[in-house]
Amino acid sequence: MEKGNMELKMPPDKVSCSRLPVLGLGAKRKLDKENAPEPKKKRIRGPGTAVTTAGSRPRVSTVATMPRAKKQEAAQKAPLKTGPWHTTAATTDVKSRKPISAVSAPKPVSGVSPTTARKGPSKRPAWDVKGQLCDLRKEFSACQVQTEALTKENRELKSQFGQAEQQAKTLEAENKVLIGELTEIRAQAKQDQLELGKLSARVQEQEERLHTQEGLIQSIQEERLHLQEERRNLAARLEVQEAQLQESMAALAKSQAEITTQAALLAERTEHLHGLEMERRYLHNQLQELKGNIRVFCRVRPALPGEPTPPPGLILFPPGPNGASEPSTRLSLTRPPEDRCSIIGGLPGPPVRYDFSFDRVFLPGSKQNEVFEEVSLLVQSALDGYPVCIFAYGQTGSGKTFTMEGGPGGDPQVEGLIPRAVRHLFSVARKLEAQGWSYTFVASYVEIYNETIRDLLACVGGAQKCQGVEYEIRLAGPGSKELIVTNAQYVPVSCEEEVESLLHLARQNRAVARTTQNEQSSRSHSVFQLQISGKHMGQNLHCAAPLNLVDLAGSERLDSGLSTGPGDRERLKETQAINSSLSTLGLVIMALSNKESHVPYRNSKLTYLLQNSLRGSAKMLMFVNISPLEENFSESLNSLRFASKVNQCVIGTARANKK
């Protein structure tokens, strides 16, 4: 036992390869095998070698003794590996290269004959560990030799594969170059074919053109012969015409003398006509001044369908000194008895009558053309260089907007003052062109809402086109007295259609609201300005003046004009702003009439913008519009009282803006 153990610990080269059994060792080994765990199988791998496990019967490697032909066949049947460093044993060169033969198998390991390797050692008993270990070492040495041979063969194959791969890349690059050259040659050939087709068509076209030119040359030659004949005829006629020309020259000289005489007469008459035009303007202005530079017209609207019939005697129109044929200038408003109660007994008091006198009173049946006929001469003063301002004043629903702009639907019979005035100005301007005058017109349309200026020509759908744009009243330039609204649209116009489109846009964008007095009440002052500039080049005269047509917001007391809805606060603010600006307008007119040193133009945006048309050099007309209904008696009375105060004012003599 001890001897056996000592032999196991000896080096491999000292261990004996004896196969003789040791007494007692077999039984002990059998017990050790039963109690010991199963030994781990050691796998020894090598290219082409068999797997040998410890504890099993050793086998002689078959790869080492395999013939070369069988090795090549096994290498070819082995699975191909992908990647740059794996290839088969036999590879084929690109195109013309011959297939590379497999590397020959390594020679058999010395010391082990093929016959012995095939047969293998005889089976050793399980207890002969030394013998088994000796066999394994021999087999391991053979595997190492075979591994070295296969490694060498693998290097050679990798080298050959790299060369083949490099050659394949070179050939591929050459192939791409040749393909590119072939593509270019084909494209060039196609282009040459197209060019050839174009040249062929051009040659054919030139041949047809040549044929046409030949025919044209022939026709020209024929025409040349014809023209030569005609030339001879014309030469004969020329001699006759020259004789007639001499006679005509003598007649022309006589006519030129007459023309010179007529031109002198025409210049004299033109000068006389210009003098008459200037005299007409002077007399026209004198007539307007005699009527008053501040005039007040009163217009009573008719009762609309659905409204109650006004009681008789509520509004009376007393006739003038010359009877009913004379236009009415007076109006009487009678308070109904039930509106007042006597102090004693609380019985209804007697009716109270309020008499008013104006420059003209228009009855409910008056037409739009009758109203404009009365103001047409005042409108024409704007062409003569006098600032003109026309107001429409009154409570909500009294017909101010109808008077200024007209009714809906575009009916010419109900057109208001603005479209009629513009048409009249364009018509007169065209007539004055024959006398040497030329006029230009620039229109603007703004509204003043809660003391804030809005441009009605720069709005879309009632909202400002550019949010955050501020409009302020400024002088047009250094040294100029003309006032403009910054950032507002000033549109040159030359015909009535252009002005009508501007009025339509402004009508959509004006601020309106529902009140207890009217379904759609104008809650802002709208100012239509037409800047008129005229010049007479022959007389070196220039004139410029604005025509202002103002539709004032509805004037009413806070309790009656205020709507009863969630917007009470907004309506209250609007009414306060409207009444404040109208009060300022009255104060300005009174200050101008009293020749006061300070005129409060800046107290309101309305009077500040219109100050050049309110001064003593301007002509002003106010329409006071009232309702015929009994329920509007108080508001009508207030409007008439305000208009009566304005009518009593007298402003200085108007002066034309001429240079």
XYZ file of C-alpha atoms in Angstrom:
659
model
C 0.000 0.000 0.000
C 2.721 2.463 0.960
C 4.774 1.453 -1.974
C 1.905 1.936 -4.331
C 1.262 5.387 -2.910
C 4.864 6.342 -3.199
C 4.893 5.346 -6.801
C 1.979 7.566 -7.520
C 3.853 10.597 -6.196
C 6.893 10.006 -8.352
C 7.570 12.122 -11.422
C 6.087 10.939 -14.668
C 9.389 10.004 -16.196
C 10.283 7.833 -13.153
C 7.003 6.003 -12.969
C 7.130 2.514 -14.220
C 4.883 1.420 -16.958
C 4.412 -2.035 -15.419
C 0.985 -3.539 -15.773
C 1.407 -6.016 -12.868
C -1.313 -5.807 -10.257
C -0.472 -4.845 -6.649
C -1.933 -6.938 -3.927
C -4.580 -5.281 -1.849
C -4.620 -2.279 -4.060
C -7.553 -3.389 -6.170
C -9.947 -3.761 -3.255
C -8.965 -0.431 -1.866
C -9.377 1.251 -5.211
C -12.775 -0.329 -5.591
C -13.849 1.096 -2.256
C -12.411 4.483 -3.161
C -14.290 4.492 -6.414
C -17.576 3.723 -4.710
C -17.154 6.384 -2.043
C -15.345 9.036 -4.055
C -17.291 11.457 -6.272
C -17.335 10.867 -9.936
C -14.190 12.412 -11.487
C -14.648 15.381 -13.769
C -14.261 14.604 -17.373
C -11.428 16.509 -18.898
C -12.118 17.461 -22.448
C -9.115 17.821 -24.623
C -9.974 19.566 -27.871
C -7.866 19.943 -30.879
C -8.457 20.415 -34.536
C -9.388 17.030 -35.919
C -8.747 15.172 -32.655
C -11.088 12.878 -30.739
C -12.437 13.925 -27.346
C -10.727 12.025 -24.498
C -12.167 11.895 -21.012
C -10.287 11.083 -17.876
C -11.237 7.732 -16.465
C -12.298 6.302 -19.816
C -10.320 4.232 -22.129
C -7.749 6.296 -23.979
C -8.038 6.428 -27.698
C -5.396 7.038 -30.228
C -5.969 10.208 -32.297
C -7.364 9.362 -35.654
C -6.554 12.720 -37.188
C -2.840 12.281 -36.821
C -2.904 9.057 -38.781
C -5.652 10.057 -41.272
C -4.503 9.965 -44.869
C -4.042 13.289 -46.672
C -6.948 12.740 -49.066
C -9.372 12.079 -46.221
C -8.132 15.193 -44.414
C -8.855 17.349 -47.453
C -12.317 15.820 -47.740
C -13.004 16.473 -44.065
C -11.782 20.056 -44.369
C -14.101 20.675 -47.308
C -17.093 19.206 -45.448
C -16.400 21.343 -42.363
C -18.878 24.230 -41.809
C -17.864 27.600 -43.241
C -17.266 30.421 -40.759
C -18.084 33.988 -41.574
C -15.752 36.874 -40.944
C -12.654 38.326 -42.444
C -10.341 35.576 -41.013
C -12.372 32.420 -41.800
C -12.572 30.636 -45.129
C -12.755 27.109 -46.489
C -9.812 24.910 -47.090
C -10.196 25.315 -50.821
C -10.835 28.862 -52.176
C -11.262 30.071 -55.688
C -9.469 33.179 -56.945
C -11.418 35.994 -58.618
C -12.296 35.273 -62.245
C -9.172 33.683 -63.811
C -7.379 32.497 -60.663
C -7.298 28.756 -60.180
C -8.706 27.188 -57.023
C -6.275 26.975 -54.159
C -5.710 23.434 -53.015
C -6.025 22.543 -49.382
C -2.858 22.549 -47.345
C -1.424 19.079 -46.980
C -1.923 17.419 -43.657
C 1.048 17.323 -41.323
C 3.233 14.308 -41.286
C 2.619 11.598 -38.693
C 4.267 12.228 -35.350
C 7.567 10.504 -35.057
C 7.685 7.593 -32.755
C 4.106 6.505 -33.418
C 3.539 4.448 -36.473
C 0.312 4.647 -38.354
C -0.374 1.075 -37.684
C 0.018 1.532 -33.990
C -2.099 4.682 -33.984
C -4.912 2.913 -35.724
C -4.830 -0.113 -33.546
C -4.358 1.795 -30.290
C -2.962 0.390 -27.028
C -4.488 -2.579 -25.421
C -6.974 -1.932 -22.662
C -5.299 -1.374 -19.380
C -6.855 -2.469 -16.151
C -8.483 0.197 -14.038
C -5.880 0.029 -11.335
C -2.968 0.707 -13.760
C -3.024 4.451 -13.352
C 0.585 4.857 -14.341
C 0.058 3.131 -17.632
C -3.011 5.186 -18.374
C -1.144 8.392 -17.555
C 1.716 7.391 -19.805
C -0.723 6.766 -22.685
C -2.403 10.083 -22.175
C 0.923 11.915 -22.288
C 1.795 10.267 -25.550
C -1.568 11.114 -26.973
C -1.220 14.733 -25.746
C 2.196 15.045 -27.425
C 0.692 13.825 -30.670
C -2.120 16.341 -30.382
C 0.343 19.176 -29.790
C 2.284 18.276 -32.904
C -0.911 18.075 -34.907
C -2.098 21.469 -33.473
C 1.133 23.172 -34.547
C 0.775 21.752 -38.050
C -2.844 22.941 -38.288
C -1.903 26.401 -36.945
C 0.756 26.758 -39.623
C -1.708 25.627 -42.263
C -4.277 28.162 -40.963
C -1.749 31.039 -41.256
C -0.980 30.093 -44.844
C -4.709 29.987 -45.677
C -5.302 33.419 -44.060
C -2.410 34.880 -46.041
C -3.817 33.485 -49.274
C -7.313 34.752 -48.357
C -5.985 38.305 -47.688
C -4.255 38.364 -51.056
C -7.424 37.139 -52.773
C -9.553 39.707 -50.944
C -7.172 42.565 -51.877
C -7.236 41.482 -55.503
C -11.054 41.306 -55.412
C -11.250 44.915 -54.095
C -8.875 46.081 -56.828
C -10.970 44.400 -59.506
C -14.182 45.813 -57.999
C -12.756 49.376 -58.104
C -11.683 48.852 -61.706
C -15.183 47.540 -62.487
C -16.815 50.677 -60.959
C -14.524 52.947 -62.993
C -15.363 51.062 -66.180
C -19.102 51.213 -65.383
C -18.851 55.010 -64.822
C -16.993 55.467 -68.092
C -19.592 53.334 -69.864
C -22.427 55.443 -68.373
C -20.751 58.670 -69.484
C -20.210 57.275 -72.966
C -23.871 56.232 -73.201
C -25.046 59.671 -71.954
C -22.757 61.391 -74.437
C -24.063 59.164 -77.197
C -27.656 59.972 -76.232
C -26.855 63.698 -76.161
C -25.167 63.416 -79.556
C -28.265 61.704 -80.909
C -30.474 64.536 -79.580
C -28.133 67.143 -81.021
C -28.135 65.298 -84.300
C -31.947 65.334 -84.303
C -32.002 69.073 -83.568
C -29.473 69.755 -86.315
C -31.498 67.680 -88.740
C -34.651 69.623 -87.865
C -32.761 72.882 -88.157
C -31.388 71.916 -91.551
C -34.885 71.059 -92.719
C -36.179 74.376 -91.324
C -33.406 76.297 -93.062
C -34.199 74.539 -96.337
C -37.865 75.513 -96.001
C -36.874 79.053 -95.104
C -34.561 79.211 -98.104
C -37.391 78.102 -100.323
C -39.628 80.777 -98.798
C -36.945 83.449 -99.246
C -36.513 82.541 -102.854
C -40.237 82.981 -103.423
C -40.143 86.269 -101.478
C -37.248 87.566 -103.554
C -39.152 86.786 -106.674
C -42.244 88.626 -105.397
C -40.086 91.587 -104.325
C -38.593 91.838 -107.761
C -42.067 91.893 -109.242
C -43.151 94.521 -106.714
C -40.034 96.569 -107.496
C -41.026 96.776 -111.102
C -44.504 97.815 -110.057
C -43.133 100.481 -107.679
C -40.927 101.930 -110.354
C -43.962 102.410 -112.507
C -45.866 103.941 -109.607
C -42.906 106.235 -108.815
C -43.079 107.730 -112.248
C -46.782 108.383 -111.735
C -46.176 109.950 -108.308
C -43.488 112.218 -109.685
C -46.023 113.602 -112.102
C -48.544 114.073 -109.312
C -45.912 115.713 -107.105
C -45.447 118.489 -109.528
C -49.166 119.154 -109.378
C -49.184 119.005 -105.542
C -46.296 121.428 -105.272
C -48.253 123.966 -107.195
C -51.218 123.432 -104.900
C -48.938 123.674 -101.864
C -47.835 127.130 -102.800
C -51.420 128.201 -102.884
C -52.082 126.506 -99.497
C -49.086 128.215 -97.874
C -50.522 131.573 -98.773
C -53.882 130.555 -97.282
C -52.139 129.210 -94.163
C -50.337 132.457 -93.508
C -53.647 134.242 -93.649
C -55.202 131.658 -91.254
C -52.311 131.998 -88.781
C -52.894 135.687 -88.568
C -56.537 135.022 -87.795
C -55.563 132.379 -85.183
C -53.263 134.838 -83.455
C -56.099 137.291 -83.247
C -58.445 134.618 -81.884
C -55.818 133.470 -79.302
C -55.489 136.980 -77.988
C -59.252 137.216 -77.778
C -59.418 133.804 -76.037
C -56.807 134.855 -73.461
C -58.749 138.027 -72.807
C -61.967 136.080 -72.342
C -60.217 133.460 -70.169
C -58.944 136.201 -67.927
C -62.420 137.683 -67.856
C -63.878 134.238 -67.039
C -61.371 133.801 -64.220
C -62.357 137.203 -62.889
C -65.991 136.166 -63.030
C -65.158 132.912 -61.202
C -63.340 134.798 -58.450
C -66.253 137.245 -58.264
C -68.653 134.314 -58.045
C -66.665 132.875 -55.179
C -66.640 136.237 -53.438
C -70.379 136.731 -53.863
C -70.992 133.104 -52.881
C -69.035 133.642 -49.694
C -70.885 136.923 -49.032
C -74.152 135.063 -49.413
C -73.043 132.366 -46.981
C -71.901 134.994 -44.495
C -75.225 136.733 -44.749
C -76.847 133.428 -43.881
C -74.396 133.115 -40.994
C -71.109 131.286 -40.508
C -72.878 129.242 -37.841
C -76.203 127.934 -39.016
C -78.577 125.505 -37.345
C -81.107 123.372 -39.200
C -83.775 121.350 -37.423
C -85.087 118.114 -38.887
C -88.005 116.132 -37.463
C -88.054 112.520 -38.522
C -91.357 110.798 -39.371
C -92.856 108.113 -37.175
C -91.583 104.688 -38.188
C -93.797 101.637 -38.768
C -94.652 100.039 -35.451
C -94.281 103.270 -33.454
C -97.277 104.990 -31.851
C -98.849 107.906 -33.698
C -97.709 111.256 -32.201
C -100.537 113.148 -30.506
C -101.780 116.219 -32.399
C -100.240 119.472 -31.262
C -97.084 117.897 -29.820
C -94.909 119.460 -32.536
C -96.166 122.448 -34.532
C -94.620 124.233 -37.483
C -95.881 127.837 -37.544
C -95.852 129.383 -41.047
C -93.491 132.219 -41.954
C -94.388 135.843 -42.705
C -95.093 134.974 -46.348
C -97.389 132.083 -45.551
C -97.055 128.349 -46.139
C -95.140 128.850 -49.435
C -92.090 130.060 -47.536
C -89.752 127.361 -46.069
C -90.429 126.833 -42.398
C -87.969 128.312 -39.897
C -89.923 127.947 -36.671
C -90.956 125.029 -34.486
C -93.143 124.748 -31.372
C -92.963 121.918 -28.877
C -95.939 121.520 -26.519
C -95.678 119.534 -23.299
C -98.698 117.270 -22.761
C -100.947 118.231 -19.778
C -100.526 114.889 -18.027
C -96.760 115.454 -17.795
C -97.268 118.359 -15.333
C -99.423 118.595 -12.255
C -100.459 121.820 -10.572
C -99.137 122.464 -7.123
C -102.632 122.976 -5.695
C -104.790 119.878 -5.737
C -102.432 117.838 -7.879
C -104.579 118.365 -10.949
C -103.064 118.348 -14.432
C -101.619 121.736 -15.290
C -102.110 123.641 -18.499
C -99.975 122.657 -21.499
C -96.648 124.464 -21.869
C -95.459 125.547 -25.283
C -91.801 125.984 -26.228
C -91.070 128.050 -29.350
C -87.795 127.773 -31.265
C -86.486 129.522 -34.358
C -83.738 128.175 -36.638
C -82.295 128.911 -40.065
C -84.395 126.134 -41.558
C -86.829 123.544 -40.220
C -87.417 120.338 -42.189
C -90.786 118.692 -41.641
C -91.157 114.914 -41.227
C -92.082 114.549 -44.905
C -88.870 116.214 -46.173
C -86.798 114.183 -48.635
C -83.051 113.687 -48.635
C -82.569 115.712 -51.829
C -84.423 118.686 -50.258
C -82.057 118.614 -47.292
C -78.953 118.474 -49.481
C -80.190 121.219 -51.788
C -80.142 123.574 -48.813
C -76.521 122.705 -47.906
C -75.055 122.230 -51.418
C -73.813 125.824 -51.607
C -72.116 125.432 -48.229
C -70.426 122.228 -49.445
C -69.167 124.018 -52.553
C -67.441 126.561 -50.303
C -64.922 123.837 -49.494
C -63.784 123.934 -53.151
C -63.288 127.681 -52.793
C -60.826 127.122 -49.918
C -63.098 127.631 -46.874
C -63.089 125.028 -44.066
C -66.586 123.560 -43.738
C -67.963 121.491 -40.867
C -71.443 119.925 -40.758
C -72.715 118.243 -37.562
C -75.671 115.930 -36.992
C -76.803 116.337 -33.379
C -79.644 114.717 -31.489
C -80.748 111.937 -29.224
C -80.461 108.267 -29.999
C -82.871 107.209 -32.718
C -83.632 110.732 -33.990
C -82.266 110.109 -37.522
C -78.712 111.542 -37.370
C -77.046 108.654 -39.198
C -79.850 108.599 -41.790
C -79.281 112.295 -42.438
C -75.506 111.941 -42.810
C -75.088 108.524 -44.476
C -78.560 107.609 -45.745
C -80.632 104.471 -45.522
C -79.593 100.867 -46.144
C -79.871 99.102 -49.475
C -78.059 101.660 -51.631
C -81.259 103.393 -52.793
C -80.230 106.718 -54.450
C -83.412 108.361 -53.147
C -82.349 107.897 -49.504
C -78.654 108.747 -49.849
C -77.359 110.975 -47.062
C -75.281 114.124 -47.010
C -71.886 112.387 -47.251
C -72.390 110.549 -50.587
C -74.322 113.473 -52.073
C -71.683 116.006 -50.992
C -68.867 113.895 -52.455
C -70.739 113.483 -55.752
C -71.421 117.225 -55.891
C -67.766 118.090 -55.244
C -66.476 115.743 -57.943
C -69.013 117.131 -60.429
C -68.091 120.778 -59.775
C -64.364 119.944 -59.839
C -64.718 118.394 -63.312
C -66.469 121.516 -64.553
C -63.751 123.765 -63.138
C -61.087 121.789 -65.019
C -62.194 123.637 -68.152
C -61.208 126.899 -66.429
C -57.717 125.634 -65.533
C -58.379 124.304 -62.018
C -57.246 120.861 -60.907
C -58.287 119.287 -57.605
C -57.111 116.362 -55.489
C -59.135 114.693 -52.745
C -57.901 112.654 -49.750
C -60.455 110.915 -47.507
C -60.217 109.688 -43.929
C -62.818 108.270 -41.561
C -62.280 108.007 -37.787
C -64.480 107.630 -34.755
C -64.042 108.878 -31.193
C -65.244 106.286 -28.696
C -64.839 106.978 -24.985
C -62.290 109.684 -25.844
C -60.258 107.144 -27.807
C -59.659 107.582 -31.531
C -60.240 104.608 -33.838
C -59.546 104.413 -37.539
C -62.623 103.032 -39.286
C -60.626 102.400 -42.475
C -57.999 100.243 -40.745
C -60.376 97.912 -38.898
C -61.695 94.495 -39.858
C -64.814 93.107 -38.234
C -64.920 95.881 -35.662
C -61.514 95.008 -34.169
C -58.347 96.950 -34.700
C -56.325 95.546 -37.574
C -53.100 96.085 -35.645
C -53.494 95.618 -31.936
C -51.616 98.155 -29.854
C -51.659 100.926 -32.503
C -52.209 104.329 -30.923
C -53.880 107.195 -32.759
C -52.992 110.700 -31.687
C -53.778 114.172 -33.030
C -50.630 115.910 -34.288
C -49.637 118.712 -36.627
C -49.017 117.568 -40.196
C -45.494 119.015 -40.141
C -43.262 121.785 -38.879
C -44.819 125.161 -39.554
C -48.121 123.592 -40.631
C -51.436 124.320 -38.961
C -53.159 121.265 -40.424
C -54.036 118.565 -37.880
C -53.859 114.867 -38.700
C -54.400 111.604 -36.831
C -51.208 109.589 -36.602
C -51.293 106.009 -37.976
C -54.717 106.665 -39.561
C -55.454 105.800 -43.179
C -55.597 108.787 -45.567
C -56.868 107.417 -48.887
C -56.669 109.443 -52.137
C -59.993 109.244 -53.979
C -60.972 110.337 -57.474
C -64.569 109.169 -57.930
C -67.768 108.514 -56.021
C -67.368 104.708 -56.169
C -64.137 104.791 -54.197
C -65.729 106.933 -51.490
C -68.748 104.619 -51.365
C -66.507 101.592 -50.692
C -64.825 103.479 -47.835
C -68.210 104.401 -46.352
C -69.320 100.775 -46.543
C -66.193 99.613 -44.678
C -66.562 102.320 -42.027
C -70.260 101.515 -41.551
C -69.365 97.930 -40.641
C -66.673 98.921 -38.157
C -68.401 101.706 -36.239
C -69.117 101.091 -32.559
C -72.840 100.555 -31.992
C -74.833 99.118 -29.094
C -78.414 98.417 -28.101
C -80.068 100.924 -25.800
C -83.568 101.437 -24.511
C -84.050 104.183 -27.115
C -82.746 102.346 -30.187
C -81.931 98.787 -31.263
C -78.596 99.883 -32.749
C -77.366 103.152 -31.302
C -74.178 104.892 -32.441
C -72.014 105.083 -29.356
C -69.223 107.145 -30.904
C -68.642 110.337 -32.875
C -67.780 109.525 -36.490
C -65.778 112.137 -38.430
C -65.532 111.878 -42.226
C -62.843 114.246 -43.487
C -62.235 115.106 -47.134
C -59.054 117.126 -47.623
C -59.495 119.219 -50.785
C -56.501 120.770 -52.559
C -56.846 122.839 -55.738
C -54.436 124.740 -57.945
C -54.618 126.957 -61.014
C -51.299 126.797 -62.841
C -52.157 129.634 -65.211
C -52.842 132.101 -62.395
C -50.452 130.425 -59.907
C -53.232 130.021 -57.336
C -53.475 127.335 -54.666
C -56.264 126.630 -52.187
C -56.763 123.899 -49.595
C -59.561 123.255 -47.107
C -61.163 120.309 -45.279
C -64.778 119.251 -45.476
C -65.835 117.641 -42.162
C -69.073 115.670 -41.989
C -69.646 114.599 -38.376
C -72.241 112.156 -37.091
C -72.320 112.797 -33.347
C -73.151 110.077 -30.860
C -76.636 109.906 -29.416
C -77.179 112.475 -26.674
C -79.459 111.457 -23.833
C -79.634 111.505 -20.100
C -78.134 108.638 -18.166
C -81.428 107.163 -16.989
C -83.189 106.944 -20.353
C -80.415 106.028 -22.744
C -78.916 103.311 -20.555
C -79.589 99.684 -21.426
C -80.767 97.299 -18.698
C -78.373 94.425 -19.080
C -75.049 93.120 -17.787
C -73.263 95.929 -19.659
C -74.769 98.751 -17.579
C -71.390 99.931 -16.403
C -70.002 100.081 -19.949
C -73.085 101.921 -21.215
C -72.766 104.360 -18.297
C -69.155 105.069 -19.197
C -70.096 105.594 -22.865
C -72.933 107.993 -22.012
C -70.717 110.025 -19.690
C -68.025 110.337 -22.375
C -70.605 111.331 -25.025
C -72.257 113.982 -22.869
C -68.873 115.364 -21.795
C -67.669 115.789 -25.398
C -70.981 117.377 -26.468
C -70.781 119.817 -23.551
C -67.235 120.710 -24.593
C -68.471 121.339 -28.141
C -71.041 123.817 -26.789
C -68.404 125.515 -24.617
C -66.041 125.890 -27.574
C -68.744 127.461 -29.753
C -69.723 129.824 -26.942
C -66.079 130.802 -26.342
C -65.595 131.522 -30.049
C -68.783 133.580 -30.119
C -67.738 135.594 -27.050
C -64.215 136.145 -28.468
C -62.688 134.651 -25.345
C -58.906 134.456 -25.105
C -58.957 130.787 -24.183
C -60.986 128.264 -26.158
C -61.083 124.783 -24.516
C -60.330 122.747 -27.651
C -58.229 120.208 -25.752
C -60.999 119.302 -23.317
C -62.304 116.828 -25.891
C -60.741 114.820 -28.707
C -63.645 115.869 -30.953
C -63.099 119.644 -30.611
C -59.316 119.218 -30.670
C -59.487 117.380 -34.009
C -61.975 119.861 -35.528
C -60.520 123.095 -34.154
C -59.408 124.309 -37.621
C -62.994 123.877 -38.839
C -64.516 125.628 -35.789
C -62.427 128.766 -35.742
C -63.606 132.124 -36.998
C -62.330 131.377 -40.541
C -64.618 128.363 -40.939
C -68.230 127.764 -41.880
C -70.279 125.518 -39.622
C -73.732 123.955 -39.919
C -75.494 121.904 -37.258
C -78.428 119.605 -37.907
C -80.492 119.049 -34.770
C -82.533 115.895 -35.232
C -85.528 115.210 -32.998
C -88.037 112.408 -32.646
C -91.793 113.042 -33.073
C -92.734 110.566 -30.323
C -94.280 111.771 -27.095
C -92.052 109.507 -25.010
C -88.974 111.380 -26.305
C -90.352 114.817 -25.395
C -87.714 115.570 -22.715
C -84.786 114.562 -24.905
C -86.180 116.516 -27.862
C -86.565 119.591 -25.671
C -82.964 119.327 -24.446
C -81.680 118.951 -28.018
C -83.645 121.987 -29.203
C -82.387 124.105 -26.307
C -78.779 123.189 -27.078
C -79.262 123.942 -30.788
C -80.927 127.255 -29.959
C -77.878 128.335 -27.944
C -75.585 127.438 -30.850
C -77.835 129.332 -33.254
C -77.429 132.496 -31.201
C -73.631 132.419 -31.571
C -71.889 134.592 -34.150
C -68.358 133.822 -35.351
C -66.142 136.221 -37.283
C -65.850 136.519 -41.038
C -64.657 133.391 -42.826
C -61.420 133.560 -44.791
C -60.349 131.278 -47.604
C -57.099 129.309 -47.328
C -55.460 130.614 -50.511
C -51.858 131.157 -51.467
